[in-house]
Amino acid sequence: MDHKQALEGTNTTRGVIKMSLSEKCFNVFNYVFFIVMGLTTLLPFVNLIAKSLSSEGAVISGKVGLLPVGVQFETYKYVLQDSMFLNSLKNSILLTIVGTACSLLLTTITAYPLSKYRLRGRKWLLLMFVFTMLFSGGLIPTYLLMQNLNLVNTFPVLFLPAMVNVYNMLIIKNYFEGLPDSLEESAKLDGAGNIRILVSVILPLSLPVMATIGLFFAVAFWNDYFAAMIYITDPGLKPMQLYLKELLVSSSGDFLKDNVDAAINTTPQSIQASSILLATIPILLVYPFLQKYFVKGVLVGSVKG
Amino acid sequence: MIKKKKSAVLTAILGFTLALSACGGGGGTGTNTPSATPSDPPATTPAENGGDKGTQGGDKPGLRMIMQYGLFDPKTEYVAKYIEERTGYKVEYELLPAENADEKLNLLVSSKDNYDLVKLNAAQFYNLASAGALEPIDELLESHGNYIKQSIKPESFGSATIDGKIFGIPETGSGVSIGEELVVRQDWLDELGLSVPTNTDELYTVLKTIKEKKNVIPLTMSKDSIYGDIATTFGILTDWKEVDGKLMHRAELPEMKEYITYMNKLYKEGLLDTETPINTAQKSIEKFSGGNAAMYKLAWWNAGTTIAALEKNFPEAKTTIIPYLKGKDGKAVVGAKANTTWYIAILKSSKNKEAAMDFLNAKLEPETFKGIAIGEEGVHHEVKDDKYFPILPKFNDELNNASAFLTGVDEEKYPIYWQARVRKDPILQAHFETFQKNAEGLIVVDPMSTAPPIEAVSKNLLKLTTLLDDNVLQFISGAKPIDAYDQFLAQWRAEGGADMVAAANEWFQSTK
């Protein structure tokens, strides 16, 4: 899409000048290259859809390519009735919503004061934030900390430690710095306090960066399995990604070696495929609406007003 | 001036916060213990209570158990509720993840977070026992373990004994059974006028004819299972073999070279799947059930789906299980391991050790144990001709994950109960039963099966097995010339193989 626009752009600026042979070749090459790239990401997905709709026998014997063989919908019915799947989906959705809201709030109110030059010790504070970006206490001390805070095996452990993301905070801070100081001054003259200025003046102007960072957070929370893998042992609290990962790992050869009881109970491949698909759909639904912000997001905050 | 003062104050605050958070680490553990104590008071009761075998239900302490990964939620499992009802103990189960289970286990155990019981595989058991994290249970077994001692043979306890102390309850599982056997497309054999091969020479001819006439992969093999039927004819059975009163690892056996030479010949001539080094079992099954391969070493637990898929694709397809091939001496042998699969240990940091033992003991009370293994008669299973058959779908719905909850088994009865799990599917059952029948009288049990955990073995076995298997695949596929085997063996020995074999022999001599 963007690629096409870019091409058209070059055509119009050049006006009537004909494309030279080398430009044509370049165009053809570009189209072929990007179509191939597109297909390499699209085809596995199509294959997965076909698998999820095919009979298990056809999947096992490798008969399923891009079209389903022996169409059935039982797998979807099974997955949608599976309490573990539904529960993990619920956990993931909740985590994404709550986590994104909290993170966005905390990251913003951290970024705002730090964007003001008049804040005393600003340099030091920033340095300390950046320090945590580069160094961390390591996995085991962090685990022990969570444990002593009684957070292990609780829902909040999945988002509390990740609430301020320094990288995202710096992007927001830079964006705030790009806003003219005069806006703040005029609001002050009207008698607004700091919070009022942030909420009524700065935030409405910062929607692009908020949407971008919100999407960053949402995608990160949706995709995260590591925190859950480390801190969660209660299967009722596991988010979608961890559930999926374990579903796949527990059907793999390495896991089943010497474990006959697990080998008898492996999950059929068609059910694995439909679980993956059903788990992808929610974030897939969000993407088309937010993708434009994603593209912008790379630039947001990088160039000061 | 004011500015300077402010920043000084700020620095002070920061310093203070840092100091506080640093103390928090130490203080945290201090405060954590009391915060956990509310659940502890009952812990002291069973200490007195445990004496009279915990007959007065009510005040039994809650226990926390770490289990291996499983795709289920213990809170909603029928078996968990059944165990609670029968034993009177409320147990909170937590599952290790499917991946990085060892790291997570170490984390859980080192955090001393009030876990009482843990179900471990052999390597985990050895690591935790040697790290001093497990409680020696000899005395607890004496005082609280009557049913346990009745169910588990003393030899099995040998595998859980380190330096003369028992550190866990060994769970041997379903007993010695054979998992895989070669299966061939009988309809193709008939078509080509071939008979079922009985030794490696005949196998070669059969594969060669199939290759010439049918243009399919004659034999497919997965990279995860590279020994078995063919290797046994050369005398390669399990990891360990007794040769002239000494233990030898299969890597060191001169027969290993013969085996890889034979397989390399098959590979070179296109009789063995050229993708063998990258095939997973799933991939091989795909080829076999898709009609692209004629022979495969099928595991019985995969037989149900594989054969069903094959028959759906080719209604005329027929398969035959090839009886174990005969070696040069005209005799067939089958290697099998009788290792302890799981160990159930009580953590040293547990505050409910006696209760934990009492709980484990109560689970092996014969009626309770039977209920955990195969549920209630008439509800979950039925008895026909003295065999246990599952009642579906109830059995699957409620007992599919029951094995995960076992903590030691009745070694006489469990292999019999367990077969109900095999009888869920007639094809699967037929394969399981034929495999076992074919193997009758031919089984050679791995001599290290009853060995206690030995450091040099536990430390090296996994690494060396991977090293060996990777290399064997390279030799078979010709990526390395077979002349280089001795060079590889030297590397294998240098990377811990020599130590491992020496330590294994030291134990082996001591048993004589």
mmCIF file with all atom_site columns, C-alpha atoms in Angstrom, chain A residues 36 38-49 65-66:
data_model
loop_
_atom_site.group_PDB
_atom_site.id
_atom_site.type_symbol
_atom_site.label_atom_id
_atom_site.label_alt_id
_atom_site.label_comp_id
_atom_site.label_asym_id
_atom_site.label_entity_id
_atom_site.label_seq_id
_atom_site.pdbx_PDB_ins_code
_atom_site.Cartn_x
_atom_site.Cartn_y
_atom_site.Cartn_z
_atom_site.occupancy
_atom_site.B_iso_or_equiv
_atom_site.pdbx_formal_charge
_atom_site.auth_seq_id
_atom_site.auth_comp_id
_atom_site.auth_asym_id
_atom_site.auth_atom_id
_atom_site.pdbx_PDB_model_num
ATOM 1  C CA . VAL A 1 36 ? 7.350  -12.914 -2.585 1.00 0.00 ? 36 VAL A CA 1
ATOM 2  C CA . GLY A 1 38 ? 4.341  -10.901 1.357  1.00 0.00 ? 38 GLY A CA 1
ATOM 3  C CA . LEU A 1 39 ? 3.573  -14.475 0.412  1.00 0.00 ? 39 LEU A CA 1
ATOM 4  C CA . THR A 1 40 ? 6.212  -15.935 2.716  1.00 0.00 ? 40 THR A CA 1
ATOM 5  C CA . THR A 1 41 ? 4.382  -14.383 5.626  1.00 0.00 ? 41 THR A CA 1
ATOM 6  C CA . LEU A 1 42 ? 0.892  -14.968 4.288  1.00 0.00 ? 42 LEU A CA 1
ATOM 7  C CA . LEU A 1 43 ? 1.128  -18.580 3.138  1.00 0.00 ? 43 LEU A CA 1
ATOM 8  C CA . PRO A 1 44 ? 1.973  -20.177 6.494  1.00 0.00 ? 44 PRO A CA 1
ATOM 9  C CA . PHE A 1 45 ? -1.099 -18.435 7.793  1.00 0.00 ? 45 PHE A CA 1
ATOM 10 C CA . VAL A 1 46 ? -3.284 -19.793 5.001  1.00 0.00 ? 46 VAL A CA 1
ATOM 11 C CA . ASN A 1 47 ? -1.824 -23.228 5.639  1.00 0.00 ? 47 ASN A CA 1
ATOM 12 C CA . LEU A 1 48 ? -2.724 -22.906 9.310  1.00 0.00 ? 48 LEU A CA 1
ATOM 13 C CA . ILE A 1 49 ? -6.298 -21.962 8.445  1.00 0.00 ? 49 ILE A CA 1
ATOM 14 C CA . GLY A 1 65 ? -1.646 -27.411 1.657  1.00 0.00 ? 65 GLY A CA 1
ATOM 15 C CA . LEU A 1 66 ? -3.483 -24.162 1.119  1.00 0.00 ? 66 LEU A CA 1
#
